[in-house]
PDB file of C-alpha atoms and ligand atoms in Angstrom:
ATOM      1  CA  UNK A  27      98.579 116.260  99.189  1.00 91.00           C
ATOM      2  CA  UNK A  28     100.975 119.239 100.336  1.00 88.00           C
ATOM      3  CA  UNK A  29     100.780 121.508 103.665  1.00 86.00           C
ATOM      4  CA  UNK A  30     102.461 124.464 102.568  1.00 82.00           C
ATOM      5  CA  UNK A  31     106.064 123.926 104.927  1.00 83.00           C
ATOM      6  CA  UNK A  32     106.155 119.878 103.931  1.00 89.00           C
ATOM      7  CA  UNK A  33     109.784 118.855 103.287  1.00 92.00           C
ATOM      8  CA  UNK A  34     109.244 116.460 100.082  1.00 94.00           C
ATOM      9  CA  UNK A  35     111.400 113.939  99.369  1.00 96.00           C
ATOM     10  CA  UNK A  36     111.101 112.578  95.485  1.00 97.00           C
ATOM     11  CA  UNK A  37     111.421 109.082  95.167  1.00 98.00           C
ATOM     12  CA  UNK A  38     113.454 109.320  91.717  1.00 97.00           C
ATOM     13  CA  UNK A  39     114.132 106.144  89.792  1.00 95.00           C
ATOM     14  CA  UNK A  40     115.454 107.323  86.710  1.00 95.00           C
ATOM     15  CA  UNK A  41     112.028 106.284  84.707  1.00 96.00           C
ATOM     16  CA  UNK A  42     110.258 108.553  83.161  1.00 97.00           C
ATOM     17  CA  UNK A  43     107.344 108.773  85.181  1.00 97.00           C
ATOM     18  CA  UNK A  44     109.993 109.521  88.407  1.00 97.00           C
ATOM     19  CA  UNK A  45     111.634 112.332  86.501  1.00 98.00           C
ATOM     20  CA  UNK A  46     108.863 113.809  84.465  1.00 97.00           C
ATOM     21  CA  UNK A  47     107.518 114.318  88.697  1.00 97.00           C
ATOM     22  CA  UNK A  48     110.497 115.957  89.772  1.00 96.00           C
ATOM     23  CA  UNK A  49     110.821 118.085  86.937  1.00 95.00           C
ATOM     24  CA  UNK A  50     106.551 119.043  87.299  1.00 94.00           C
ATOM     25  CA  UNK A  51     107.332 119.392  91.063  1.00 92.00           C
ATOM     26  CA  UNK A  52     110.853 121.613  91.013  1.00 90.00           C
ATOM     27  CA  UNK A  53     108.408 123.900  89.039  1.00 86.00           C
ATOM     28  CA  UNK A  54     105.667 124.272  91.290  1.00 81.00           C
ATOM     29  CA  UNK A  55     108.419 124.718  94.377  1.00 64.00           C
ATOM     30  CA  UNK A  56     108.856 128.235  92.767  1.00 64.00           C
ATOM     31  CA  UNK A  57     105.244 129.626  93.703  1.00 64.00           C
ATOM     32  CA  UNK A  58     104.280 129.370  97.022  1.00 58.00           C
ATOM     33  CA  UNK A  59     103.667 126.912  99.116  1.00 60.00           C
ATOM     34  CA  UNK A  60     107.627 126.948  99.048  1.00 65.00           C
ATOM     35  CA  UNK A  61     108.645 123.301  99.766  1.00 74.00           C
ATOM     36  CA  UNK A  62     112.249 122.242  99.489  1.00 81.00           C
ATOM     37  CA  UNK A  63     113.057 119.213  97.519  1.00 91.00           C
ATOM     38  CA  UNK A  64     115.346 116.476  97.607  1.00 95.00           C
ATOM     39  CA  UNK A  65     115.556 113.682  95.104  1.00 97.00           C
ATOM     40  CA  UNK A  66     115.915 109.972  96.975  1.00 98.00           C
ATOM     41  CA  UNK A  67     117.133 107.285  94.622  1.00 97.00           C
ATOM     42  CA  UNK A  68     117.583 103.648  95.640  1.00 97.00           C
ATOM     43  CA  UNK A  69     120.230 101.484  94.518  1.00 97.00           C
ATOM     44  CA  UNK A  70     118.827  97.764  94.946  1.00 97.00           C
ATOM     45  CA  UNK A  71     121.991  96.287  92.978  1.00 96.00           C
ATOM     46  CA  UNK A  72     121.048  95.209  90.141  1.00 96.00           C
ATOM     47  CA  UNK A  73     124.066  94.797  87.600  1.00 94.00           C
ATOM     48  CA  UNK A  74     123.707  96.711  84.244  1.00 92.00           C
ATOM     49  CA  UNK A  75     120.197  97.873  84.966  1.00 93.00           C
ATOM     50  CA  UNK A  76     120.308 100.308  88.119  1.00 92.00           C
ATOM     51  CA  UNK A  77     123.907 102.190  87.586  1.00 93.00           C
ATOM     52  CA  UNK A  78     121.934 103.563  84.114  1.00 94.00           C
ATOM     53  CA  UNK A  79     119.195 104.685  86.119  1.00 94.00           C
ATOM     54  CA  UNK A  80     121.608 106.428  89.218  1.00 95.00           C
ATOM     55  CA  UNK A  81     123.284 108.084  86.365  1.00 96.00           C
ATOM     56  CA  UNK A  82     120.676 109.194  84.282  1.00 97.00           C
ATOM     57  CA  UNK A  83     118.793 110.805  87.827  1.00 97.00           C
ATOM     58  CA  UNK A  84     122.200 112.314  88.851  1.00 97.00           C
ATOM     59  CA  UNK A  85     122.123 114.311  85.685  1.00 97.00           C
ATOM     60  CA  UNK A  86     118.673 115.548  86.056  1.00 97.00           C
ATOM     61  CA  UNK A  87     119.222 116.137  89.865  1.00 97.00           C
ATOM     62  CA  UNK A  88     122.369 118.693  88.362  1.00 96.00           C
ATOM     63  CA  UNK A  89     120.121 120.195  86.020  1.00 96.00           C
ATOM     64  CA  UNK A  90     117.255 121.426  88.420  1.00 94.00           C
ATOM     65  CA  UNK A  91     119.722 121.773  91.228  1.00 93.00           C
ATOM     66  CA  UNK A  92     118.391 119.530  93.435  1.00 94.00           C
ATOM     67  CA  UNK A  93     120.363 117.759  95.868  1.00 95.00           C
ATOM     68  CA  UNK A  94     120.399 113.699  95.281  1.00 97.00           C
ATOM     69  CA  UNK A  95     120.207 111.071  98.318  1.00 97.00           C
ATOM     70  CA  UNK A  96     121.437 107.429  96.762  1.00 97.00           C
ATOM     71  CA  UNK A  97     120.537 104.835  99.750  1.00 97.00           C
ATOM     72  CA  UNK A  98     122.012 100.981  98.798  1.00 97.00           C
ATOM     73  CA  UNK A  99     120.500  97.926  99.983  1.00 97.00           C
ATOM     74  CA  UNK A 100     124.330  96.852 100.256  1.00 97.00           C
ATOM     75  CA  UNK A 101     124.753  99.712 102.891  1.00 97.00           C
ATOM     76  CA  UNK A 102     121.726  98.721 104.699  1.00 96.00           C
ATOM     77  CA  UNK A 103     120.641  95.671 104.455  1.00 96.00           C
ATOM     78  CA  UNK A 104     124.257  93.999 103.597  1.00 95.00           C
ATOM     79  CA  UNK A 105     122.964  92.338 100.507  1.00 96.00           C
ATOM     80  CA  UNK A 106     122.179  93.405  97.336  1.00 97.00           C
ATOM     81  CA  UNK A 107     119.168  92.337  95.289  1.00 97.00           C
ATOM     82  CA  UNK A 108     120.852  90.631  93.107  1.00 96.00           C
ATOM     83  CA  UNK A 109     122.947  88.180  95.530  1.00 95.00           C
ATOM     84  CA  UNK A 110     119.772  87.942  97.590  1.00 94.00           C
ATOM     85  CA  UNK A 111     117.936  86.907  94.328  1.00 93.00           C
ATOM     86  CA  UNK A 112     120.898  84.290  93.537  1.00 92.00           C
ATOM     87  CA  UNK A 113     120.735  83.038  97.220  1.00 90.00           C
ATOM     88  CA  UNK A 114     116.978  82.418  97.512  1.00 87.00           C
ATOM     89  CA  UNK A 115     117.350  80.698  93.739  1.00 86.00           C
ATOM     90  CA  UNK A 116     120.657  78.291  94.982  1.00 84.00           C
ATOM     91  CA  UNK A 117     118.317  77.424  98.467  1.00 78.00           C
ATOM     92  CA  UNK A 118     115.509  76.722  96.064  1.00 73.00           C
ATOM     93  CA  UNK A 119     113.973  78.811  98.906  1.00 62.00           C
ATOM     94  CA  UNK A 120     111.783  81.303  96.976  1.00 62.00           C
ATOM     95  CA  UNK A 121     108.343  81.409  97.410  1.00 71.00           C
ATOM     96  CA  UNK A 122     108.843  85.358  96.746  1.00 82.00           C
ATOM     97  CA  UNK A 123     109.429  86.937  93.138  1.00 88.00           C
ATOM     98  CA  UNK A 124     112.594  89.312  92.761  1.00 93.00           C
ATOM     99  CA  UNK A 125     109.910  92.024  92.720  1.00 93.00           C
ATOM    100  CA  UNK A 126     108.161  91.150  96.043  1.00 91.00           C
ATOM    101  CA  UNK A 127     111.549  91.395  97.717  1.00 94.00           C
ATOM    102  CA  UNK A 128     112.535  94.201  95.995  1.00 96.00           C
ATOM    103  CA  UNK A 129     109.493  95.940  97.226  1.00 95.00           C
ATOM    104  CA  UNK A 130     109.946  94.615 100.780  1.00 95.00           C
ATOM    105  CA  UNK A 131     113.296  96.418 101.239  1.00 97.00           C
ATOM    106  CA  UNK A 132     112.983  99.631  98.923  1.00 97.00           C
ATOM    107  CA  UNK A 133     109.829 100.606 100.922  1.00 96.00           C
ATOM    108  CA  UNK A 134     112.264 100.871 104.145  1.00 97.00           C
ATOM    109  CA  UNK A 135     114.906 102.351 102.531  1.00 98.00           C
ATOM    110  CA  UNK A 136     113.071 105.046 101.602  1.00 98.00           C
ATOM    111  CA  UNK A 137     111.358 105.654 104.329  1.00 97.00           C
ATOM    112  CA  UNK A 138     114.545 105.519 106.339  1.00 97.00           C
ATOM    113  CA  UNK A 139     116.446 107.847 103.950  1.00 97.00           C
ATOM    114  CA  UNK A 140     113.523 110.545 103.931  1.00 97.00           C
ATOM    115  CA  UNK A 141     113.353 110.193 107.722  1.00 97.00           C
ATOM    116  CA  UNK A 142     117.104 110.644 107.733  1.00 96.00           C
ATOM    117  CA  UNK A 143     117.113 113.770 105.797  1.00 95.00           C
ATOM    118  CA  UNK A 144     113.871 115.121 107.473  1.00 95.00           C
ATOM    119  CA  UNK A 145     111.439 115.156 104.856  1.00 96.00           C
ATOM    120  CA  UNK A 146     107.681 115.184 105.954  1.00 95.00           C
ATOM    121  CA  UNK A 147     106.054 113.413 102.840  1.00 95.00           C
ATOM    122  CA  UNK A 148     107.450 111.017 100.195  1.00 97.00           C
ATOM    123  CA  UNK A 149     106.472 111.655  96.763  1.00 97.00           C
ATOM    124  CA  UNK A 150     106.245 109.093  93.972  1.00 98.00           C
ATOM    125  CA  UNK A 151     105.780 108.663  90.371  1.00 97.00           C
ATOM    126  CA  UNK A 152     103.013 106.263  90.323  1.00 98.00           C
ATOM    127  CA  UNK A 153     100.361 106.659  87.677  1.00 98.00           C
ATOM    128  CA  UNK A 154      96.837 105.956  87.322  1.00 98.00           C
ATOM    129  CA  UNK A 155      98.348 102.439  85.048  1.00 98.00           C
ATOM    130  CA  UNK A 156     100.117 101.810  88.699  1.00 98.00           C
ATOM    131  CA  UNK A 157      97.628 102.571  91.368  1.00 98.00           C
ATOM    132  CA  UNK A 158      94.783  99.841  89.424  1.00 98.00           C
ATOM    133  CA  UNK A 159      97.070  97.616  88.731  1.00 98.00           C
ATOM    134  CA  UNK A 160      97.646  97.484  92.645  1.00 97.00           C
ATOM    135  CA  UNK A 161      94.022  97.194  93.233  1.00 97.00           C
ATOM    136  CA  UNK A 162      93.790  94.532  90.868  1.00 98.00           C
ATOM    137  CA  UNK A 163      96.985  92.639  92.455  1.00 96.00           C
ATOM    138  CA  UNK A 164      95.102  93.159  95.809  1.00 96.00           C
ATOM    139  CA  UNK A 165      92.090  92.153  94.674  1.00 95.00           C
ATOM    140  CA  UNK A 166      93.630  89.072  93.190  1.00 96.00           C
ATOM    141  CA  UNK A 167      95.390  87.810  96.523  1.00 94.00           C
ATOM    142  CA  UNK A 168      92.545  89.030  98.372  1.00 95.00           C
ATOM    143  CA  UNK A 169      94.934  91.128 100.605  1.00 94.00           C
ATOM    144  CA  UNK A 170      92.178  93.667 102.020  1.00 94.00           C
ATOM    145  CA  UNK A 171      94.725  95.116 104.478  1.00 92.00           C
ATOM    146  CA  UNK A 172      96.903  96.578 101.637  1.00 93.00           C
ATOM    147  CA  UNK A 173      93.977  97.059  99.522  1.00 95.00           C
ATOM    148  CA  UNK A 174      93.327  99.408 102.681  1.00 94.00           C
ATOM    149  CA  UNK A 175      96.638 100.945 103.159  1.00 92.00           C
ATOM    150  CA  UNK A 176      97.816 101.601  99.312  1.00 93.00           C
ATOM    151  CA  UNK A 177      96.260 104.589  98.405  1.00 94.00           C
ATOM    152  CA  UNK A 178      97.036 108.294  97.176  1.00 95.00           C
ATOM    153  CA  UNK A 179      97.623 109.499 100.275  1.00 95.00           C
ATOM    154  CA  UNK A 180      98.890 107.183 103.145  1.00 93.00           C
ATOM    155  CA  UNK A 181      97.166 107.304 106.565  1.00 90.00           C
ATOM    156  CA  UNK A 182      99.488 108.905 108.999  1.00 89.00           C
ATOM    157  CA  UNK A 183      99.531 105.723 110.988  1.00 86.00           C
ATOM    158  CA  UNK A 184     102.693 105.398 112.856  1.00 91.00           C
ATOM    159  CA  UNK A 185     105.237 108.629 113.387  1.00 93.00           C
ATOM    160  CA  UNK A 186     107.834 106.260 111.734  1.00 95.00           C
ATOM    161  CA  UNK A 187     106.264 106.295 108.978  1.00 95.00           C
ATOM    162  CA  UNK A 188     106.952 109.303 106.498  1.00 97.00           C
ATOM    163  CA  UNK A 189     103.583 109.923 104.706  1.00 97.00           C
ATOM    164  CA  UNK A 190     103.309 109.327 101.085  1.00 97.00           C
ATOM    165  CA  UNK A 191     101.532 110.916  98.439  1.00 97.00           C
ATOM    166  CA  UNK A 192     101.146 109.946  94.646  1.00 98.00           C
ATOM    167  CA  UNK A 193     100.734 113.299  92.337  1.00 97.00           C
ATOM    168  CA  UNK A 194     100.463 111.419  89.497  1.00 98.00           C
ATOM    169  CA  UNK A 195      97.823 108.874  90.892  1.00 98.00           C
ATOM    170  CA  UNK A 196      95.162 110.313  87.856  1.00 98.00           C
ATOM    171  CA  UNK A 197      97.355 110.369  85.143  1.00 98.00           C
ATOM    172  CA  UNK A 198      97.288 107.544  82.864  1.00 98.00           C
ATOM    173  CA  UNK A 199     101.294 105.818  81.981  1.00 97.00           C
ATOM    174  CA  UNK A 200     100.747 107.089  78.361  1.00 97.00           C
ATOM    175  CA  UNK A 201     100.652 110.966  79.194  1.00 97.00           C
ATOM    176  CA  UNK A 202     103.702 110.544  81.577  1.00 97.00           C
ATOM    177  CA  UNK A 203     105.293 108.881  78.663  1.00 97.00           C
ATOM    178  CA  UNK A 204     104.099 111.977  76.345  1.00 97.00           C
ATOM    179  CA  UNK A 205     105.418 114.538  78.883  1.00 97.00           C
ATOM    180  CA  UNK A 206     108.593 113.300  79.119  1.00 97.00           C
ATOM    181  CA  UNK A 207     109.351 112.931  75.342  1.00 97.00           C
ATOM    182  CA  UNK A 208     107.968 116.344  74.330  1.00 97.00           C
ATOM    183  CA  UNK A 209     109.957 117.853  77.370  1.00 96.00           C
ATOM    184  CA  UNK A 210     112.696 116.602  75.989  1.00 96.00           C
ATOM    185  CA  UNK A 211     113.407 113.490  79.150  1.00 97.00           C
ATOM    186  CA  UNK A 212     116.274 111.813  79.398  1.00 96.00           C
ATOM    187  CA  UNK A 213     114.954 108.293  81.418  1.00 96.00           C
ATOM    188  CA  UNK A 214     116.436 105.064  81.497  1.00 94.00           C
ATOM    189  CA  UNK A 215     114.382 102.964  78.827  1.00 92.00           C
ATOM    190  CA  UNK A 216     116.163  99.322  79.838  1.00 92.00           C
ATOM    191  CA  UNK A 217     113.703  97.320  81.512  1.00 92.00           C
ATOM    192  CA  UNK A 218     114.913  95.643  84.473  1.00 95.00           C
ATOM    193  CA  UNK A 219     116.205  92.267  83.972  1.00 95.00           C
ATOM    194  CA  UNK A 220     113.928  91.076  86.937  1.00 95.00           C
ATOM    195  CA  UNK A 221     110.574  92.819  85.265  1.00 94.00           C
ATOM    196  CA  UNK A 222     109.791  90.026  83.354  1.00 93.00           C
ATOM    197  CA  UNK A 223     108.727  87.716  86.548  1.00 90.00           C
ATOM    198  CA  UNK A 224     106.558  90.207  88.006  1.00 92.00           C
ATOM    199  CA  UNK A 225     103.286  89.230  88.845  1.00 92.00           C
ATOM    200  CA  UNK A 226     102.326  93.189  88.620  1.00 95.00           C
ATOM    201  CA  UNK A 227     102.764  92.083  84.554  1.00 96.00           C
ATOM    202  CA  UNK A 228      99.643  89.611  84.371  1.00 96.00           C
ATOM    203  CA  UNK A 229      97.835  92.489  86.121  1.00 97.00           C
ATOM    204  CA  UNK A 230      98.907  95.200  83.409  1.00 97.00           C
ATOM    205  CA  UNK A 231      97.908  93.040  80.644  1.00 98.00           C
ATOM    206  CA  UNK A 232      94.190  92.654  81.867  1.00 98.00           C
ATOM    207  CA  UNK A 233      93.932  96.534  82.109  1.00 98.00           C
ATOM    208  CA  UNK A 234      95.710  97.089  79.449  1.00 98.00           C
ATOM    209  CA  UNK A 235      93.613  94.504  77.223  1.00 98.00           C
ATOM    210  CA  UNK A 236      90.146  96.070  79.005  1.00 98.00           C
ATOM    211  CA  UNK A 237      91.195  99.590  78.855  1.00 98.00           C
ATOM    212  CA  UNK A 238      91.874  99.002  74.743  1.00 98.00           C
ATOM    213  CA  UNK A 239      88.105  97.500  74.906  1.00 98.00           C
ATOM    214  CA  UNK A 240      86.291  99.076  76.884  1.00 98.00           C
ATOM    215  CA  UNK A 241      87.777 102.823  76.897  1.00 97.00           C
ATOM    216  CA  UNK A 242      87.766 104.319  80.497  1.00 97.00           C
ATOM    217  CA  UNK A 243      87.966 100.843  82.405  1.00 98.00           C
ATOM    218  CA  UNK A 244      90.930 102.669  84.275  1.00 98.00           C
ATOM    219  CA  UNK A 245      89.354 105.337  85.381  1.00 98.00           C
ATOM    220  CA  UNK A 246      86.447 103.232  86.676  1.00 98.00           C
ATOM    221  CA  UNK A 247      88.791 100.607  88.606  1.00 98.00           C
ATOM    222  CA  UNK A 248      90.537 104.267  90.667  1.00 98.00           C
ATOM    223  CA  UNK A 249      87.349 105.737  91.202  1.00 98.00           C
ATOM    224  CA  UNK A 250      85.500 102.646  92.654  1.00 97.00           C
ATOM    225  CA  UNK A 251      88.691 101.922  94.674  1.00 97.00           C
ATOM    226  CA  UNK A 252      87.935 106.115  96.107  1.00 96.00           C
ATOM    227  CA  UNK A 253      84.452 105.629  96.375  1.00 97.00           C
ATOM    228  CA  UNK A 254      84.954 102.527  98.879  1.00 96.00           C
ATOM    229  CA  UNK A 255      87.775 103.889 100.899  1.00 95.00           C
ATOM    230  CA  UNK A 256      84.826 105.551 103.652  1.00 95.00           C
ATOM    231  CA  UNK A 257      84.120 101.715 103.735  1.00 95.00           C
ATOM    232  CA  UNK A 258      87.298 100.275 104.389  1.00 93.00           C
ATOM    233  CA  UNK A 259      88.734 102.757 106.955  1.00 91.00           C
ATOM    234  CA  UNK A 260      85.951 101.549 109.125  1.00 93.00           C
ATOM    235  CA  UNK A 261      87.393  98.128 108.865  1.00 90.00           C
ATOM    236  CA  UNK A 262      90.210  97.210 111.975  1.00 85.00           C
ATOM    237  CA  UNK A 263      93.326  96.026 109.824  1.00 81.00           C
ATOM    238  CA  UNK A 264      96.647  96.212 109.641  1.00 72.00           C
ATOM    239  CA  UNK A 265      96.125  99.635 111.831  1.00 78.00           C
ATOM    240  CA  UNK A 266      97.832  98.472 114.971  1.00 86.00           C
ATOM    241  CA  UNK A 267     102.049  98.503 115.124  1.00 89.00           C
ATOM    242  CA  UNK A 268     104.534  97.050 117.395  1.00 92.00           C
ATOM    243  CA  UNK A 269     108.504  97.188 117.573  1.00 93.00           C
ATOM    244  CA  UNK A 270     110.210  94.810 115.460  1.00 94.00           C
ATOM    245  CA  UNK A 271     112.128  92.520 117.849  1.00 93.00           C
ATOM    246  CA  UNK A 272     114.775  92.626 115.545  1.00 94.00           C
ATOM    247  CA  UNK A 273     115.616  96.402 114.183  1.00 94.00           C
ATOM    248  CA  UNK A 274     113.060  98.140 116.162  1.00 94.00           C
ATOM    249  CA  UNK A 275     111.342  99.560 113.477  1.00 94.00           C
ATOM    250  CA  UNK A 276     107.650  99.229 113.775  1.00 92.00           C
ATOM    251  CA  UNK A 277     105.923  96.169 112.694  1.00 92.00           C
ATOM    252  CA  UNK A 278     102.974  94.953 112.341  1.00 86.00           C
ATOM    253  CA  UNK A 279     104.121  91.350 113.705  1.00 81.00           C
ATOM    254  CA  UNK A 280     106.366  90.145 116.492  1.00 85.00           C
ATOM    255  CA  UNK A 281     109.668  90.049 113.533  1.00 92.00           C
ATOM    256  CA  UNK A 282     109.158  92.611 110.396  1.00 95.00           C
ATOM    257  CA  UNK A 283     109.122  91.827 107.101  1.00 93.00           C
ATOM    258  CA  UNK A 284     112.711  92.953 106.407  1.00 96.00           C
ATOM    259  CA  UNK A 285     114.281  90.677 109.293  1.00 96.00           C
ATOM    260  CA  UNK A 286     111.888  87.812 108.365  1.00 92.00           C
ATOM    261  CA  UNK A 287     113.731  88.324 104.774  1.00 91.00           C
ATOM    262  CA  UNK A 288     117.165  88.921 106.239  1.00 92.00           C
ATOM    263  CA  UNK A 289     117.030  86.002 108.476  1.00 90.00           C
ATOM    264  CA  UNK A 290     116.250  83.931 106.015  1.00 86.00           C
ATOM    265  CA  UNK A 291     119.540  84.808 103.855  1.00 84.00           C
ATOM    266  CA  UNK A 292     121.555  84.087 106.953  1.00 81.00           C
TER     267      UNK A 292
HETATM  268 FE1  SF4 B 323     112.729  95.910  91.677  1.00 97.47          FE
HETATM  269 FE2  SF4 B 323     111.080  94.391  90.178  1.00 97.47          FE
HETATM  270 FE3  SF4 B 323     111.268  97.020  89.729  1.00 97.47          FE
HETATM  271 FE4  SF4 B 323     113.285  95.380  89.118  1.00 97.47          FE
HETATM  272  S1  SF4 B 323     111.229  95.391  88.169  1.00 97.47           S
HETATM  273  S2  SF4 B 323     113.460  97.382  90.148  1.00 97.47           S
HETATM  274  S3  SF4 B 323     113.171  93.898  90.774  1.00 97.47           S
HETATM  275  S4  SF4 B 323     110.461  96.035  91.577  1.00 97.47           S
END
């Protein structure tokens, strides 16, 4: 996942499975290969839910001495999730959960703010609970060209693009959970107020209901997913990128996702 000079930039939410990674990772910087570290935490504006979180990150950030980027969707985008959230409900004009817009604009953010501070690969907390329940979500819309691109390790498709990698990708929820409590983790324990609509939840419940039957389920789901990826790199889609007419950021349509969600608040 790591060449030994990569500049990583920790995508740190203030969960535990965000921190428990950082904490792992400013460990591992010590031995060689000596990669510098900087903590990226996004503030989507959500009142009484993400303040919590910056705090609780800021204070782990101090403790390992690692330097914290906070990038807003206020700052960027001029709207914050929750008055874009409001808007859409008001307009009647959501086909989109909370989540999927949430997701739309953190993914640029961070990939802007570790492009602004020069980091080479983007590191998140995802677990093994995470990466099937992806699949599954995938699977479920029948999306085969993220089922393609969400992986592990991203494809280094587009020099925008700052490649990301998943550490934790094999490591079931419950033993980030375990990590974090006998290390001693502060994380941020309120769930978001937004969680409850996600349609990630449905997907969690099946796993987690299978898993609790049929031990292993989620180990079978990730490697079948690895097993296929030879067989869906062959496949042409989603691999080919154009400018955004809008922001100029690449996209894989005439207007990216992010304007098409912007315009739509004008
Ligand atoms: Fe964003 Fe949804 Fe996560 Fe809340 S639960 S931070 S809205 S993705």
């Amino acid at each position: 996942m790591f060449k030994f000079n990569d500049k990583i930039a920790v995508a740190v939410s203030g969960g535990k499975d965000s921190l428990a990674l950082l904490q792992i990772l400013s460990k591992l910087k010590t031995t060689p290969p000596k990669s510098p570290l900087i903590a990226l935490t996004v503030d989507e504006g959500i009142r009484g839910y993400r303040d919590e979180a910056i705090e609780i990150s800021a204070e782990k950030c101090k403790e390992l001495g690692i330097n914290q980027h906070i990038v807003s969707f206020e700052k960027l985008f001029g709207h914050t999730l929750d008055s874009i959230v409001a808007k859409s409900r008001r307009n009647a004009s959501s086909e989109l959960t909370p989540c999927a817009y949430c997701g739309i604009l953190r993914r640029r953010a961070i990939n802007i703010a570790a492009r602004n501070v020069g980091a080479t690969k983007i590191v998140t907390g995802h677990t093994l609970d995470d990466e099937v329940q992806t699949v599954l979500m995938n699977f479920l819309r029948g999306d085969i060209v993220r089922l393609k691109k969400e992986k592990p390790v991203t494809d280094e498709i587009h020099p925008e693009f700052v490649q990301k990698v998943k550490p934790f990708c094999e490591v079931p929820e419950k033993e980030t959970a375990l990590y974090a409590y006998v290390r001693k983790i502060n994380f941020q324990t309120t769930p978001c107020p937004y969680a409850s609509e996600a349609y990630r939840n449905e997907a969690r419940a099946i796993l987690n209901r299978m898993e609790e039957k049929y031990a292993g389920t989620k180990f079978t789901v990730h490697n079948f997913i690895e097993r296929l990826r030879p067989a869906l790199k062959t496949l042409e889609l989603g691999d080919s990128y154009e400018e955004c007419s809008e922001c100029g950021e690449p996209s894989s349509g005439g207007l990216c996702k992010v304007c098409e969600l912007l315009e739509k608040m004008k």
